[in-house]
Amino acid sequence: MRGTRFLNVMLTFIMAASFLAGCQGGSPAITEDKGDEVSSAARQQYEKRYKYTFSHIAAVQPQKENALFNYFSEKFNIEFEIWPVEWENWAEKDRVWLSSGDTPDIMNYNFVFRDYVKYAKEGVVRALPDLSSWPNLHKIASEMYITDKLKVDGKLYAWPKKLTANMYNNLSTTGIYYRKDWARKLGYGDKDTFTPEEFLEYCKKVVEQDPGGFGKGKVIAYFPAVVNNFNPEQLGVGWFNPYYGQYKKVDGKYVWGTALPETLEGLKYAKRLYDQGALFKDYFTAKGEDPDIMWQTGRSAVFCGVVQLPQILAYCQQLSQNVPGFNPETDIGTMHIVDQNGGVAAEEGGEIWNVNLFKADMPDDKMNRILDFMDWVVSEDGTKVFAYGIKGKDWEEGLSGPVIKWDKDERGDFISPEYNQANFVHIAICEPHLFAFNPAVKGYMKEMYRNFLTFKKEYAANLRVNDYNVQFLSTELYGKFGTFDTETDAQVMKLIMTSKNIEEDWNNWLKAMEPRVNPVLDEINKAIGDK
Amino acid sequence: MGKANRLRKQFDMFDLALCLVLGIGALLVVYPFYNCILISLVTTKEYVETPFMLIPRQLTLNSYAYVLNNEAIRSGFFITFILVVVGTSYNMLLTLATAYALSKKGYPGHTAFLNLIIFTMYFSGGIVPYYLLIRNLHLINSIYSMIIPLGINTFYMFIIMNYFRSLPKELEESACMDGANDVLIFIKIILPLSLPIVATFTLFYAVDRWNEWWNGMLFIKSPFKQPLQLVLRGIISVSATASVSEAAAVYYLKNMFTDGIKMASVVVSMIPVMCVYPFLQRCFLKGILIGAIKS
């Protein structure tokens, strides 16, 4: 009897739960299409309200009280529903959505040229109209080399989201930060250019003399960033051969950059960095944020990462908090690794990182509306709104520029409003450089950023240029194997850690890879060699 | 005195060595769990300064505040709760009924059904056909996409089926002679005798539903319908890109400890299961103590 009563209670509970499941509603912040319910402001220009589904990597759903979202939502009479995509499943979701035809209205696509051409030809995505009606978008598209590369049968099926590696030139922003206060303690003054040998000596001195006072064996000299996987370029291989992991055109023919003799020189150097304690011994087992954490808490002397304004701002603030007596104006800097002639190895930043694709059956007026929004995003007005916030609430136009009305923290630094603006900026552009407008970014930070990039441009001696002919190749073997970077990185890691004769082991491995690499090279040279 | 001697004889050097070894093994198992909780409660600086922590100097709830203040976490808890309750019930109902039916032999199609089920253990249609099937059933972005397709774990079903086969046939025969039909025999006789195995697989299914994320990743578009594990993966994934992304760099600017966020996410997802588990253990014991029929 008691058991039956218990069973009855459980069954009732389960039925109630399943009813709740069926009644479970959607996002509280997003409403359905409201054809007739429009704001008075939008009614004048945009009569019909459109809702767009938008997938974006690492996007955050707008919170309920998002003034910026409401601002442009009213301005253009649109709303968004974000389909979140994470790094681990981005490619898989893209493939499933495109293969099933169930794509969002605007899809942030993990760009693979060969597959993109296939989807365009199969009609899975829609072509953009002629962009001359949208002057800002037209300007961006016409300035990019790859826009024409993205055309399939004369039509543009993807919006190329301009990357603009940095604000000053077209070079990538990978760079080296270092503790200038420790360098001064070790007698280096304000030296910020080091040859590879000088760099190795500096790191060894850091380990031996422990300028941070952490104790023997606890100070870290060089601990470069690891994002998803380790990067041999940051271990010095890239300083000797920027074409490591790429294909390089030599005398009209493509060769495997990894097999160039400079790679071996870089490998030998990287091994010395590791064996002599300059490179942190746990580097190869580090997880994603470990190097950043060690750098920001003041435990490491040198850090290789991205030199962009948000990172500079974050590092200056974190080091000021975590290191007693740290002065961010004088105690942190960027260094360059130079060859014997003072030249630096550099690489061109890509014009794009990913693209936006549009749902195949999107009506023309809906398409035009989103292009209006995108055109405004990259306009001067839109940039100011995304950078400063809502005019009148967060900033005002002053005589000599915007007057910021943000709150300030206990240090007197501005606190930017939390509008998740990066989501919607990325509908139109990849790297908006909004932090250039952020009042929390001080003059010395901007100077550090500018000096680093202008030096790199001026003294770039071993420049890796973007070869879009290779990147946009859609042949079979290249599409399948790429540049063999996964196997190469694994081999490099193994050799640095365990090899007793790195030259012999590396050459043997290159020989073993020839049967796999040569067919890919033959295919590339047949398709685009001597062009 | 006699008792003390007996105790000394019962506990000798071998036992002491065994205790030491097992104690060390227990510490090796417990410490990572304890370390996980500690990391979720300390600041970045403390974590870096004392990688081997036993008692932290300063505690902070910043990581938990970040995780629990996330709106999607709260909805994730609710969704996962629904999945566990409804999903587990649905799974057990289908699994037990299928296992009981397949435990009988001799009826037409028995072998064919069994072989078809075994086939599905090794082969599937692939992700895209699976997605198309769910879409055609209008289950995209519905919580039922995380419940209905996952009806039966065939491995669990086979174990239960074999258990049912091991039960004495005389029980069913005597019930049949008294006029009971198959459903009544299943509910009144078979299930009460199978409580240990029912409790065990209820727990297994409940843990599977609690850890559900893959179907959610594939079919759920709305962040407020995502199960808890998927929400936590999203939090961890965004925080991991702070060193290279302008959008994610705000994690550093907010002074967030990304490893602390990860561990807080782990603890948040683990605690409810740990709270429920002891109650199910009682079912195991009770089931074992139920008297068996001697044949």
GROMACS .gro file of N, CA, C and O in nm, chain B residues 219-263:
model
  180
  750PHE      N    1   2.142   2.027  -3.143
  750PHE     CA    2   2.003   2.061  -3.176
  750PHE      C    3   1.950   2.185  -3.108
  750PHE      O    4   1.847   2.238  -3.151
  751ILE      N    5   2.011   2.230  -3.003
  751ILE     CA    6   1.956   2.343  -2.929
  751ILE      C    7   2.022   2.472  -2.978
  751ILE      O    8   2.144   2.486  -2.975
  752LYS      N    9   1.940   2.566  -3.022
  752LYS     CA   10   1.993   2.693  -3.072
  752LYS      C   11   1.985   2.801  -2.966
  752LYS      O   12   2.068   2.889  -2.959
  753SER      N   13   1.880   2.796  -2.886
  753SER     CA   14   1.860   2.903  -2.789
  753SER      C   15   1.947   2.879  -2.667
  753SER      O   16   1.947   2.771  -2.609
  754PRO      N   17   2.023   2.979  -2.625
  754PRO     CA   18   2.111   2.961  -2.508
  754PRO      C   19   2.033   2.927  -2.381
  754PRO      O   20   2.087   2.865  -2.290
  755PHE      N   21   1.903   2.968  -2.376
  755PHE     CA   22   1.828   2.945  -2.253
  755PHE      C   23   1.759   2.809  -2.252
  755PHE      O   24   1.687   2.776  -2.160
  756LYS      N   25   1.785   2.730  -2.356
  756LYS     CA   26   1.737   2.592  -2.355
  756LYS      C   27   1.853   2.494  -2.347
  756LYS      O   28   1.835   2.374  -2.358
  757GLN      N   29   1.973   2.547  -2.333
  757GLN     CA   30   2.089   2.459  -2.329
  757GLN      C   31   2.096   2.387  -2.195
  757GLN      O   32   2.065   2.445  -2.091
  758PRO      N   33   2.141   2.260  -2.197
  758PRO     CA   34   2.161   2.192  -2.069
  758PRO      C   35   2.281   2.250  -1.996
  758PRO      O   36   2.365   2.317  -2.056
  759LEU      N   37   2.290   2.219  -1.870
  759LEU     CA   38   2.391   2.280  -1.784
  759LEU      C   39   2.532   2.257  -1.836
  759LEU      O   40   2.614   2.348  -1.838
  760GLN      N   41   2.562   2.134  -1.877
  760GLN     CA   42   2.699   2.102  -1.919
  760GLN      C   43   2.740   2.185  -2.040
  760GLN      O   44   2.855   2.229  -2.050
  761LEU      N   45   2.646   2.209  -2.128
  761LEU     CA   46   2.678   2.287  -2.248
  761LEU      C   47   2.702   2.434  -2.211
  761LEU      O   48   2.792   2.499  -2.265
  762VAL      N   49   2.625   2.483  -2.118
  762VAL     CA   50   2.645   2.620  -2.072
  762VAL      C   51   2.783   2.635  -2.009
  762VAL      O   52   2.857   2.730  -2.036
  763LEU      N   53   2.819   2.537  -1.927
  763LEU     CA   54   2.950   2.542  -1.861
  763LEU      C   55   3.062   2.532  -1.962
  763LEU      O   56   3.164   2.601  -1.951
  764ARG      N   57   3.045   2.449  -2.063
  764ARG     CA   58   3.146   2.440  -2.170
  764ARG      C   59   3.162   2.574  -2.239
  764ARG      O   60   3.272   2.615  -2.274
  765GLY      N   61   3.051   2.642  -2.260
  765GLY     CA   62   3.056   2.771  -2.325
  765GLY      C   63   3.133   2.873  -2.242
  765GLY      O   64   3.214   2.949  -2.294
  766ILE      N   65   3.109   2.873  -2.112
  766ILE     CA   66   3.179   2.966  -2.022
  766ILE      C   67   3.329   2.940  -2.028
  766ILE      O   68   3.410   3.031  -2.041
  767ILE      N   69   3.367   2.815  -2.018
  767ILE     CA   70   3.507   2.778  -2.019
  767ILE      C   71   3.570   2.812  -2.154
  767ILE      O   72   3.681   2.863  -2.162
  768SER      N   73   3.499   2.785  -2.261
  768SER     CA   74   3.552   2.807  -2.395
  768SER      C   75   3.580   2.954  -2.418
  768SER      O   76   3.684   2.991  -2.471
  769VAL      N   77   3.491   3.044  -2.378
  769VAL     CA   78   3.511   3.186  -2.401
  769VAL      C   79   3.627   3.237  -2.319
  769VAL      O   80   3.712   3.311  -2.366
  770SER      N   81   3.634   3.194  -2.193
  770SER     CA   82   3.740   3.246  -2.106
  770SER      C   83   3.877   3.200  -2.153
  770SER      O   84   3.977   3.267  -2.130
  771ALA      N   85   3.884   3.087  -2.225
  771ALA     CA   86   4.014   3.034  -2.269
  771ALA      C   87   4.075   3.115  -2.381
  771ALA      O   88   4.193   3.101  -2.411
  772THR      N   89   3.998   3.201  -2.448
  772THR     CA   90   4.052   3.273  -2.563
  772THR      C   91   4.090   3.416  -2.528
  772THR      O   92   4.113   3.498  -2.617
  773ALA      N   93   4.096   3.447  -2.398
  773ALA     CA   94   4.115   3.586  -2.359
  773ALA      C   95   4.248   3.643  -2.406
  773ALA      O   96   4.261   3.763  -2.425
  774SER      N   97   4.351   3.557  -2.427
  774SER     CA   98   4.481   3.611  -2.462
  774SER      C   99   4.487   3.655  -2.608
  774SER      O  100   4.578   3.726  -2.647
  775VAL      N  101   4.393   3.611  -2.692
  775VAL     CA  102   4.404   3.645  -2.833
  775VAL      C  103   4.283   3.718  -2.887
  775VAL      O  104   4.282   3.763  -3.000
  776SER      N  105   4.178   3.729  -2.810
  776SER     CA  106   4.055   3.785  -2.863
  776SER      C  107   4.022   3.915  -2.792
  776SER      O  108   4.029   3.924  -2.670
  777GLU      N  109   3.982   4.016  -2.869
  777GLU     CA  110   3.944   4.144  -2.809
  777GLU      C  111   3.820   4.126  -2.722
  777GLU      O  112   3.811   4.176  -2.612
  778ALA      N  113   3.724   4.048  -2.774
  778ALA     CA  114   3.599   4.030  -2.699
  778ALA      C  115   3.624   3.955  -2.569
  778ALA      O  116   3.571   3.990  -2.465
  779ALA      N  117   3.706   3.851  -2.575
  779ALA     CA  118   3.727   3.769  -2.457
  779ALA      C  119   3.826   3.832  -2.360
  779ALA      O  120   3.831   3.793  -2.243
  780ALA      N  121   3.906   3.930  -2.407
  780ALA     CA  122   4.005   3.993  -2.318
  780ALA      C  123   3.939   4.061  -2.199
  780ALA      O  124   4.003   4.089  -2.099
  781VAL      N  125   3.807   4.088  -2.209
  781VAL     CA  126   3.739   4.150  -2.096
  781VAL      C  127   3.744   4.063  -1.973
  781VAL      O  128   3.730   4.110  -1.861
  782TYR      N  129   3.770   3.931  -1.989
  782TYR     CA  130   3.783   3.844  -1.873
  782TYR      C  131   3.901   3.889  -1.787
  782TYR      O  132   3.895   3.888  -1.664
  783TYR      N  133   4.012   3.926  -1.855
  783TYR     CA  134   4.127   3.974  -1.779
  783TYR      C  135   4.097   4.109  -1.717
  783TYR      O  136   4.135   4.136  -1.604
  784LEU      N  137   4.027   4.192  -1.794
  784LEU     CA  138   3.998   4.325  -1.743
  784LEU      C  139   3.903   4.321  -1.625
  784LEU      O  140   3.899   4.410  -1.543
  785LYS      N  141   3.821   4.215  -1.615
  785LYS     CA  142   3.732   4.201  -1.501
  785LYS      C  143   3.802   4.128  -1.388
  785LYS      O  144   3.740   4.090  -1.290
  786ASN      N  145   3.931   4.103  -1.402
  786ASN     CA  146   4.009   4.036  -1.298
  786ASN      C  147   3.958   3.895  -1.270
  786ASN      O  148   3.958   3.850  -1.156
  787MET      N  149   3.911   3.827  -1.373
  787MET     CA  150   3.859   3.692  -1.354
  787MET      C  151   3.972   3.591  -1.365
  787MET      O  152   4.060   3.601  -1.448
  788PHE      N  153   3.966   3.491  -1.279
  788PHE     CA  154   4.062   3.382  -1.278
  788PHE      C  155   4.000   3.270  -1.361
  788PHE      O  156   3.907   3.202  -1.316
  789THR      N  157   4.053   3.248  -1.482
  789THR     CA  158   3.985   3.157  -1.574
  789THR      C  159   3.987   3.013  -1.523
  789THR      O  160   3.889   2.940  -1.539
  790ASP      N  161   4.097   2.971  -1.460
  790ASP     CA  162   4.099   2.835  -1.404
  790ASP      C  163   4.000   2.823  -1.288
  790ASP      O  164   3.938   2.718  -1.268
  791GLY      N  165   3.986   2.931  -1.212
  791GLY     CA  166   3.888   2.931  -1.104
  791GLY      C  167   3.747   2.916  -1.157
  791GLY      O  168   3.665   2.844  -1.100
  792ILE      N  169   3.720   2.982  -1.269
  792ILE     CA  170   3.588   2.970  -1.332
  792ILE      C  171   3.564   2.826  -1.375
  792ILE      O  172   3.456   2.770  -1.356
  793LYS      N  173   3.667   2.765  -1.433
  793LYS     CA  174   3.652   2.625  -1.476
  793LYS      C  175   3.620   2.535  -1.358
  793LYS      O  176   3.529   2.452  -1.364
  794MET      N  177   3.696   2.549  -1.250
  794MET     CA  178   3.675   2.460  -1.135
  794MET      C  179   3.542   2.489  -1.068
  794MET      O  180   3.476   2.397  -1.020
   0.00000   0.00000   0.00000
